[in-house]
Structure formats: C-alpha cells, structure tokens
PDB file of C-alpha atoms and ligand atoms in Angstrom:
ATOM      1  CA  MET G   1     115.836  81.186  72.251  1.00 80.00           C
ATOM      2  CA  ILE G   2     117.751  84.355  73.106  1.00 88.00           C
ATOM      3  CA  THR G   3     117.915  85.549  76.695  1.00 91.00           C
ATOM      4  CA  MET G   4     116.587  88.893  77.893  1.00 90.00           C
ATOM      5  CA  ASN G   5     120.200  90.054  78.400  1.00 92.00           C
ATOM      6  CA  GLU G   6     121.102  89.185  74.808  1.00 94.00           C
ATOM      7  CA  GLN G   7     117.968  90.905  73.515  1.00 95.00           C
ATOM      8  CA  ILE G   8     118.817  94.060  75.456  1.00 97.00           C
ATOM      9  CA  ALA G   9     122.428  94.113  74.219  1.00 97.00           C
ATOM     10  CA  THR G  10     121.264  93.752  70.609  1.00 97.00           C
ATOM     11  CA  LEU G  11     118.583  96.431  70.923  1.00 98.00           C
ATOM     12  CA  ARG G  12     121.058  98.850  72.516  1.00 98.00           C
ATOM     13  CA  LYS G  13     123.376  98.549  69.516  1.00 98.00           C
ATOM     14  CA  GLN G  14     120.505  99.110  67.102  1.00 98.00           C
ATOM     15  CA  LEU G  15     119.231 102.134  69.015  1.00 98.00           C
ATOM     16  CA  LYS G  16     122.687 103.650  69.313  1.00 98.00           C
ATOM     17  CA  SER G  17     123.042 103.622  65.527  1.00 98.00           C
ATOM     18  CA  LYS G  18     119.649 105.323  65.064  1.00 97.00           C
ATOM     19  CA  LEU G  19     119.233 107.909  67.834  1.00 98.00           C
ATOM     20  CA  ASP G  20     121.254 111.066  68.330  1.00 97.00           C
ATOM     21  CA  PRO G  21     123.845 110.612  71.117  1.00 98.00           C
ATOM     22  CA  MET G  22     122.013 112.588  73.823  1.00 97.00           C
ATOM     23  CA  ARG G  23     118.722 110.815  73.090  1.00 98.00           C
ATOM     24  CA  TYR G  24     120.552 107.493  73.386  1.00 98.00           C
ATOM     25  CA  GLU G  25     122.053 108.568  76.739  1.00 98.00           C
ATOM     26  CA  HIS G  26     118.572 109.578  77.905  1.00 98.00           C
ATOM     27  CA  SER G  27     117.205 106.167  76.877  1.00 98.00           C
ATOM     28  CA  ILE G  28     119.913 104.386  78.887  1.00 98.00           C
ATOM     29  CA  GLY G  29     119.191 106.672  81.868  1.00 98.00           C
ATOM     30  CA  VAL G  30     115.478 105.874  81.656  1.00 98.00           C
ATOM     31  CA  SER G  31     116.190 102.124  81.364  1.00 98.00           C
ATOM     32  CA  TYR G  32     118.246 102.113  84.591  1.00 98.00           C
ATOM     33  CA  THR G  33     115.744 104.331  86.379  1.00 98.00           C
ATOM     34  CA  CYS G  34     112.973 101.905  85.353  1.00 99.00           C
ATOM     35  CA  ILE G  35     115.093  99.115  86.872  1.00 98.00           C
ATOM     36  CA  ALA G  36     115.461 101.009  90.156  1.00 98.00           C
ATOM     37  CA  LEU G  37     111.700 101.615  90.382  1.00 99.00           C
ATOM     38  CA  ALA G  38     110.993  97.974  89.438  1.00 98.00           C
ATOM     39  CA  MET G  39     113.234  96.924  92.353  1.00 98.00           C
ATOM     40  CA  ARG G  40     111.304  99.192  94.698  1.00 98.00           C
ATOM     41  CA  TYR G  41     107.831  98.091  93.543  1.00 98.00           C
ATOM     42  CA  GLY G  42     108.509  94.405  92.860  1.00 98.00           C
ATOM     43  CA  TYR G  43     108.145  94.500  89.069  1.00 98.00           C
ATOM     44  CA  ASP G  44     110.012  92.358  86.479  1.00 98.00           C
ATOM     45  CA  LEU G  45     113.433  94.023  86.037  1.00 97.00           C
ATOM     46  CA  GLY G  46     114.035  92.885  82.458  1.00 97.00           C
ATOM     47  CA  LYS G  47     110.663  94.121  81.221  1.00 98.00           C
ATOM     48  CA  ALA G  48     111.174  97.460  82.968  1.00 98.00           C
ATOM     49  CA  GLU G  49     114.645  97.830  81.428  1.00 98.00           C
ATOM     50  CA  LEU G  50     113.359  97.018  77.945  1.00 98.00           C
ATOM     51  CA  ALA G  51     110.478  99.511  78.197  1.00 98.00           C
ATOM     52  CA  GLY G  52     112.884 102.235  79.326  1.00 98.00           C
ATOM     53  CA  LEU G  53     115.413 101.473  76.626  1.00 98.00           C
ATOM     54  CA  MET G  54     112.903 101.510  73.763  1.00 98.00           C
ATOM     55  CA  HIS G  55     110.456 104.220  74.882  1.00 98.00           C
ATOM     56  CA  ASP G  56     111.809 107.002  72.608  1.00 98.00           C
ATOM     57  CA  CYS G  57     112.743 104.809  69.619  1.00 98.00           C
ATOM     58  CA  ALA G  58     110.466 106.941  67.388  1.00 98.00           C
ATOM     59  CA  LYS G  59     111.926 110.252  68.563  1.00 98.00           C
ATOM     60  CA  ARG G  60     114.173 110.688  65.528  1.00 97.00           C
ATOM     61  CA  PHE G  61     111.280 111.563  63.197  1.00 98.00           C
ATOM     62  CA  THR G  62     109.757 114.982  62.578  1.00 97.00           C
ATOM     63  CA  ASP G  63     106.105 115.637  63.444  1.00 97.00           C
ATOM     64  CA  ASN G  64     105.112 115.421  59.790  1.00 97.00           C
ATOM     65  CA  GLU G  65     106.969 112.154  59.305  1.00 98.00           C
ATOM     66  CA  LEU G  66     105.284 110.695  62.385  1.00 98.00           C
ATOM     67  CA  VAL G  67     101.812 111.681  61.200  1.00 98.00           C
ATOM     68  CA  ALA G  68     102.531 110.182  57.757  1.00 98.00           C
ATOM     69  CA  LYS G  69     103.883 106.944  59.258  1.00 98.00           C
ATOM     70  CA  CYS G  70     100.853 106.538  61.506  1.00 98.00           C
ATOM     71  CA  GLU G  71      98.591 107.020  58.523  1.00 97.00           C
ATOM     72  CA  LYS G  72     100.558 104.503  56.464  1.00 98.00           C
ATOM     73  CA  HIS G  73     100.356 101.826  59.162  1.00 98.00           C
ATOM     74  CA  GLY G  74      96.718 102.419  60.109  1.00 97.00           C
ATOM     75  CA  ILE G  75      97.438 103.877  63.544  1.00 97.00           C
ATOM     76  CA  ALA G  76      94.424 106.098  64.241  1.00 96.00           C
ATOM     77  CA  LEU G  77      95.434 109.428  65.806  1.00 96.00           C
ATOM     78  CA  THR G  78      92.966 111.504  67.794  1.00 95.00           C
ATOM     79  CA  GLY G  79      92.287 115.188  67.084  1.00 94.00           C
ATOM     80  CA  GLY G  80      94.064 115.992  70.343  1.00 94.00           C
ATOM     81  CA  GLU G  81      97.184 114.138  69.200  1.00 96.00           C
ATOM     82  CA  LEU G  82      97.212 115.905  65.834  1.00 96.00           C
ATOM     83  CA  LYS G  83      97.062 119.277  67.611  1.00 95.00           C
ATOM     84  CA  ALA G  84      99.835 118.258  70.035  1.00 95.00           C
ATOM     85  CA  PRO G  85     102.191 116.322  67.733  1.00 96.00           C
ATOM     86  CA  ALA G  86     104.908 116.105  70.447  1.00 95.00           C
ATOM     87  CA  VAL G  87     102.909 113.202  71.885  1.00 97.00           C
ATOM     88  CA  ILE G  88     102.785 111.096  68.687  1.00 98.00           C
ATOM     89  CA  HIS G  89     106.263 109.534  69.064  1.00 98.00           C
ATOM     90  CA  ALA G  90     104.827 107.484  71.952  1.00 98.00           C
ATOM     91  CA  ARG G  91     102.078 105.914  69.834  1.00 98.00           C
ATOM     92  CA  TYR G  92     104.341 105.306  66.857  1.00 98.00           C
ATOM     93  CA  GLY G  93     107.150 104.144  69.168  1.00 98.00           C
ATOM     94  CA  ALA G  94     104.927 101.339  70.471  1.00 98.00           C
ATOM     95  CA  TRP G  95     104.209 100.329  66.878  1.00 98.00           C
ATOM     96  CA  MET G  96     107.933 100.341  66.013  1.00 98.00           C
ATOM     97  CA  ALA G  97     108.853  98.394  69.148  1.00 98.00           C
ATOM     98  CA  GLU G  98     106.431  95.683  68.053  1.00 98.00           C
ATOM     99  CA  HIS G  99     106.930  95.624  64.301  1.00 98.00           C
ATOM    100  CA  LYS G 100     110.550  96.754  63.859  1.00 98.00           C
ATOM    101  CA  TYR G 101     112.178  95.544  67.073  1.00 97.00           C
ATOM    102  CA  GLY G 102     110.126  92.387  67.681  1.00 96.00           C
ATOM    103  CA  ILE G 103     108.839  93.207  71.149  1.00 97.00           C
ATOM    104  CA  GLN G 104     105.631  91.291  71.833  1.00 96.00           C
ATOM    105  CA  ASP G 105     105.013  91.886  75.519  1.00 98.00           C
ATOM    106  CA  ALA G 106     101.698  93.758  75.832  1.00 98.00           C
ATOM    107  CA  GLU G 107     102.701  95.566  79.036  1.00 98.00           C
ATOM    108  CA  ILE G 108     105.895  96.936  77.481  1.00 98.00           C
ATOM    109  CA  LEU G 109     104.007  98.119  74.375  1.00 98.00           C
ATOM    110  CA  SER G 110     101.329  99.737  76.559  1.00 98.00           C
ATOM    111  CA  ALA G 111     103.906 101.587  78.647  1.00 99.00           C
ATOM    112  CA  ILE G 112     105.676 102.970  75.550  1.00 98.00           C
ATOM    113  CA  SER G 113     102.353 103.993  74.029  1.00 98.00           C
ATOM    114  CA  CYS G 114     101.281 106.153  77.013  1.00 98.00           C
ATOM    115  CA  HIS G 115     104.707 107.393  78.183  1.00 98.00           C
ATOM    116  CA  THR G 116     104.182 111.013  77.080  1.00 98.00           C
ATOM    117  CA  THR G 117     100.576 111.762  78.088  1.00 98.00           C
ATOM    118  CA  GLY G 118      99.823 109.162  80.737  1.00 98.00           C
ATOM    119  CA  LYS G 119      96.216 107.896  80.859  1.00 98.00           C
ATOM    120  CA  PRO G 120      93.594 106.906  83.457  1.00 98.00           C
ATOM    121  CA  GLU G 121      94.109 103.582  85.287  1.00 98.00           C
ATOM    122  CA  MET G 122      97.743 103.039  84.367  1.00 98.00           C
ATOM    123  CA  ASN G 123      99.299  99.700  85.346  1.00 98.00           C
ATOM    124  CA  THR G 124     102.565  99.416  87.314  1.00 98.00           C
ATOM    125  CA  LEU G 125     104.877  99.421  84.283  1.00 99.00           C
ATOM    126  CA  ASP G 126     102.958 102.315  82.649  1.00 99.00           C
ATOM    127  CA  LYS G 127     103.620 104.386  85.776  1.00 99.00           C
ATOM    128  CA  ILE G 128     107.223 103.237  86.201  1.00 99.00           C
ATOM    129  CA  LEU G 129     108.100 104.306  82.638  1.00 99.00           C
ATOM    130  CA  TYR G 130     106.179 107.591  82.756  1.00 98.00           C
ATOM    131  CA  ILE G 131     107.927 108.565  85.991  1.00 98.00           C
ATOM    132  CA  ALA G 132     111.383 107.273  85.003  1.00 98.00           C
ATOM    133  CA  ASP G 133     111.230 109.384  81.829  1.00 98.00           C
ATOM    134  CA  TYR G 134     110.810 112.462  84.027  1.00 97.00           C
ATOM    135  CA  ILE G 135     113.321 111.732  86.815  1.00 97.00           C
ATOM    136  CA  GLU G 136     116.204 109.974  85.003  1.00 98.00           C
ATOM    137  CA  PRO G 137     119.616 111.352  86.024  1.00 96.00           C
ATOM    138  CA  ARG G 138     120.361 113.354  82.823  1.00 94.00           C
ATOM    139  CA  ARG G 139     117.082 115.296  82.987  1.00 92.00           C
ATOM    140  CA  ASP G 140     117.457 118.787  84.368  1.00 85.00           C
ATOM    141  CA  LYS G 141     114.483 120.756  83.095  1.00 73.00           C
ATOM    142  CA  ALA G 142     111.778 120.822  85.754  1.00 78.00           C
ATOM    143  CA  SER G 143     112.102 122.811  88.977  1.00 83.00           C
ATOM    144  CA  ASN G 144     110.371 120.097  91.039  1.00 90.00           C
ATOM    145  CA  LEU G 145     112.815 117.354  89.998  1.00 94.00           C
ATOM    146  CA  SER G 146     114.449 116.658  93.353  1.00 94.00           C
ATOM    147  CA  ARG G 147     111.054 116.292  95.030  1.00 96.00           C
ATOM    148  CA  MET G 148     109.821 113.990  92.251  1.00 97.00           C
ATOM    149  CA  ARG G 149     112.993 111.882  92.581  1.00 97.00           C
ATOM    150  CA  TYR G 150     112.212 111.433  96.261  1.00 98.00           C
ATOM    151  CA  LEU G 151     108.457 110.895  95.856  1.00 98.00           C
ATOM    152  CA  ALA G 152     108.897 108.324  93.043  1.00 98.00           C
ATOM    153  CA  PHE G 153     110.269 105.874  95.588  1.00 98.00           C
ATOM    154  CA  GLN G 154     107.469 106.608  98.077  1.00 98.00           C
ATOM    155  CA  ASP G 155     104.258 106.391  96.025  1.00 98.00           C
ATOM    156  CA  LEU G 156     103.667 105.937  92.285  1.00 98.00           C
ATOM    157  CA  ASP G 157     100.143 107.446  92.187  1.00 98.00           C
ATOM    158  CA  GLU G 158     101.133 110.596  94.113  1.00 98.00           C
ATOM    159  CA  THR G 159     104.106 111.002  91.783  1.00 98.00           C
ATOM    160  CA  MET G 160     101.889 110.591  88.706  1.00 98.00           C
ATOM    161  CA  TYR G 161      99.573 113.283  90.016  1.00 98.00           C
ATOM    162  CA  GLU G 162     102.364 115.767  90.691  1.00 98.00           C
ATOM    163  CA  ILE G 163     104.168 115.218  87.407  1.00 97.00           C
ATOM    164  CA  LEU G 164     100.901 115.554  85.464  1.00 98.00           C
ATOM    165  CA  ALA G 165     100.057 118.765  87.353  1.00 97.00           C
ATOM    166  CA  GLY G 166     103.539 120.139  86.566  1.00 94.00           C
ATOM    167  CA  THR G 167     103.253 119.178  82.893  1.00 95.00           C
ATOM    168  CA  LEU G 168      99.882 120.935  82.581  1.00 96.00           C
ATOM    169  CA  ASP G 169     101.349 124.057  84.218  1.00 94.00           C
ATOM    170  CA  TYR G 170     104.306 123.939  81.859  1.00 93.00           C
ATOM    171  CA  LEU G 171     102.075 123.553  78.789  1.00 94.00           C
ATOM    172  CA  LYS G 172      99.890 126.440  79.977  1.00 94.00           C
ATOM    173  CA  GLN G 173     102.915 128.733  80.292  1.00 93.00           C
ATOM    174  CA  LYS G 174     104.310 127.616  76.977  1.00 92.00           C
ATOM    175  CA  GLY G 175     100.910 127.954  75.305  1.00 92.00           C
ATOM    176  CA  GLY G 176     101.112 124.393  73.927  1.00 85.00           C
ATOM    177  CA  SER G 177      97.958 122.513  72.961  1.00 93.00           C
ATOM    178  CA  VAL G 178      97.104 119.956  75.656  1.00 95.00           C
ATOM    179  CA  ASP G 179      96.235 116.446  74.485  1.00 96.00           C
ATOM    180  CA  THR G 180      92.892 115.302  75.930  1.00 95.00           C
ATOM    181  CA  MET G 181      94.605 112.183  77.269  1.00 97.00           C
ATOM    182  CA  THR G 182      96.963 114.289  79.445  1.00 97.00           C
ATOM    183  CA  LEU G 183      93.922 116.024  80.953  1.00 97.00           C
ATOM    184  CA  ARG G 184      92.051 112.769  81.472  1.00 98.00           C
ATOM    185  CA  ALA G 185      95.087 111.273  83.205  1.00 98.00           C
ATOM    186  CA  TYR G 186      95.393 114.326  85.479  1.00 98.00           C
ATOM    187  CA  ASP G 187      91.671 114.256  86.375  1.00 98.00           C
ATOM    188  CA  TYR G 188      91.861 110.530  87.095  1.00 98.00           C
ATOM    189  CA  TYR G 189      94.810 110.779  89.525  1.00 98.00           C
ATOM    190  CA  LYS G 190      93.418 113.912  91.136  1.00 98.00           C
ATOM    191  CA  ASP G 191      90.153 112.134  91.820  1.00 98.00           C
ATOM    192  CA  LEU G 192      91.847 108.872  92.893  1.00 98.00           C
ATOM    193  CA  LEU G 193      93.858 110.719  95.523  1.00 98.00           C
ATOM    194  CA  GLY G 194      90.933 112.901  96.621  1.00 97.00           C
ATOM    195  CA  LYS G 195      92.764 116.153  95.767  1.00 92.00           C
TER     196      LYS G 195
HETATM  197  O1  DGI H 201     110.363 112.269  74.717  1.00 83.23           O
HETATM  198  P1  DGI H 201     110.897 112.965  75.937  1.00 83.23           P
HETATM  199  O2  DGI H 201     111.428 114.340  75.637  1.00 83.23           O
HETATM  200  O3  DGI H 201     111.884 112.167  76.701  1.00 83.23           O
HETATM  201  O4  DGI H 201     109.660 113.159  76.951  1.00 83.23           O
HETATM  202  P2  DGI H 201     108.090 112.993  76.643  1.00 83.23           P
HETATM  203  O5  DGI H 201     107.832 111.766  75.852  1.00 83.23           O
HETATM  204  O6  DGI H 201     107.395 113.124  77.963  1.00 83.23           O
HETATM  205  O7  DGI H 201     107.744 114.210  75.732  1.00 83.23           O
HETATM  206  C1  DGI H 201     108.009 115.444  76.260  1.00 83.23           C
HETATM  207  C2  DGI H 201     107.196 116.521  75.655  1.00 83.23           C
HETATM  208  O8  DGI H 201     105.838 116.172  75.523  1.00 83.23           O
HETATM  209  C3  DGI H 201     107.283 117.694  76.603  1.00 83.23           C
HETATM  210  O9  DGI H 201     107.748 118.810  75.890  1.00 83.23           O
HETATM  211  C4  DGI H 201     105.877 117.863  77.110  1.00 83.23           C
HETATM  212  C5  DGI H 201     105.100 117.275  75.980  1.00 83.23           C
HETATM  213  N1  DGI H 201     103.739 116.883  76.318  1.00 83.23           N
HETATM  214  C6  DGI H 201     103.241 116.026  77.237  1.00 83.23           C
HETATM  215  N2  DGI H 201     101.902 116.056  77.233  1.00 83.23           N
HETATM  216  C7  DGI H 201     101.553 116.936  76.279  1.00 83.23           C
HETATM  217  C8  DGI H 201     102.729 117.466  75.693  1.00 83.23           C
HETATM  218  N3  DGI H 201     102.752 118.382  74.706  1.00 83.23           N
HETATM  219  C9  DGI H 201     101.590 118.831  74.269  1.00 83.23           C
HETATM  220  N4  DGI H 201     101.589 119.755  73.320  1.00 83.23           N
HETATM  221  N5  DGI H 201     100.396 118.399  74.801  1.00 83.23           N
HETATM  222  C10 DGI H 201     100.325 117.453  75.792  1.00 83.23           C
HETATM  223  O10 DGI H 201      99.234 117.075  76.242  1.00 83.23           O
HETATM  224 FE1   FE H 202     109.223 110.467  74.839  1.00 83.23          FE
HETATM  225 FE1   FE H 203     111.975 110.070  77.009  1.00 83.23          FE
END
C-alpha cells in the first residue's frame, strides 16, 4: 500500500516528463492552491492536491488528437464540446487520470472532468479545482484576478458565479464558441444566488 505522499511524488515525476515546463509549473500552482482552499473549506487535503496536480494531464495533445483519443476510448463528446475543442482536455484528462495514472477516486475524476466548463450542482472539490485553476499564483490573464483571489476564500458559489460570468464575457469578446455546459453552469449559479 503506497501512501498519498508517495503517490503524489511519483505522479509529479511522471507529469514533469510529459508536460511542457510552464504547464507543469501551473499544475503545481493549482495543486497548492487546491490545498489552501481545502484548508479553508474543510476538504481532504491529499485529494485536493491530487486533483490540482493532475487536472491538465491531457493538455499536451492537439484538438484533433484529443477528439481521436476520445473516439478510440468510447468517450462520447457533445456537439458543444466538438465546437469548443479547448474544453475536451478536461474530459480526456479524467479518463487518463483513471486509466493511465491509476486514480480511482470518483470525486477527483469528477473535478478533473468539469474543470474547464464547470457544471450545475458542483460538489466541493469540483468548485475548489475550478477556482484554483483560475486563481493560482502563476496566472496573470484576467483583470478581475485580485478580486477572485479574495472572494475564493469568502464564498465558493459567489466565486463560481463571477468566474463563469468573466469567462462568458471573455469568450464573447474573443468570438469563441461557448460550450453548452459553461452556459448551464452560469445559469445555475446565477439562479442559485438570486442574481
Ligand atoms: O487548461 P487551462 O489553460 O489551465 O484552463 P482551462 O482548463 O480553464 O481552459 C482554459 C480555456 O478554456 C480558456 O481559454 C477558456 C476556455 N473555455 C472555457 N469554457 C469554454 C472555453 N472555450 C470555449 N471555446 N468554450 C467554452 O465554453
Ligand atoms: Fe485545463
Ligand atoms: Fe489548468
């Protein structure tokens, strides 16, 4: 029986050999940010760290490769996903975490699977990973980052709502196709919070 610490050390080495250096740094940043949020919200630290570490394990493939791999392994993609292929690494990443890296925990696999789009009724780890991916220390894209870094430690649902709203704005400006799941997640948190 290997310990969680041993499992994490082994997976880090494997990831480091596969991901480009900045993507690996991002993964480490997300894993520690997941830990910080798990401390705040009373969630299992090891599971949070593992989800953060592995969330982008499928990021090294091109869109076409990802679509082909999903087809090969019987992972059904929605029309929305095929039109917004940037989201597919989350679905295939959950498959890889299970079948290539031996992760069996259903909550970790769920969090990896929805880390790009979010979804309605996310559980605590789903939200921790989604938010950590956005606020980790190396990220510097979004203009609302410092507010999100503050809000993340106040309220997970409010933070989900604001990040989803910002992502939809960003996709609108960029002219990117919006995956239905991103919209459903936004509508869900908007309604939940009575906005
Ligand atoms: O993998 P990361 O870069 O760390 O972050 P991520 O998994 O959140 O993926 C980021 C990209 O995904 C970002 O450019 C926004 C995009 N994204 C999120 N939801 C949607 C989306 N892209 C499209 N086209 N449609 C979406 O609904
Ligand atoms: Fe990602
Ligand atoms: Fe990421």
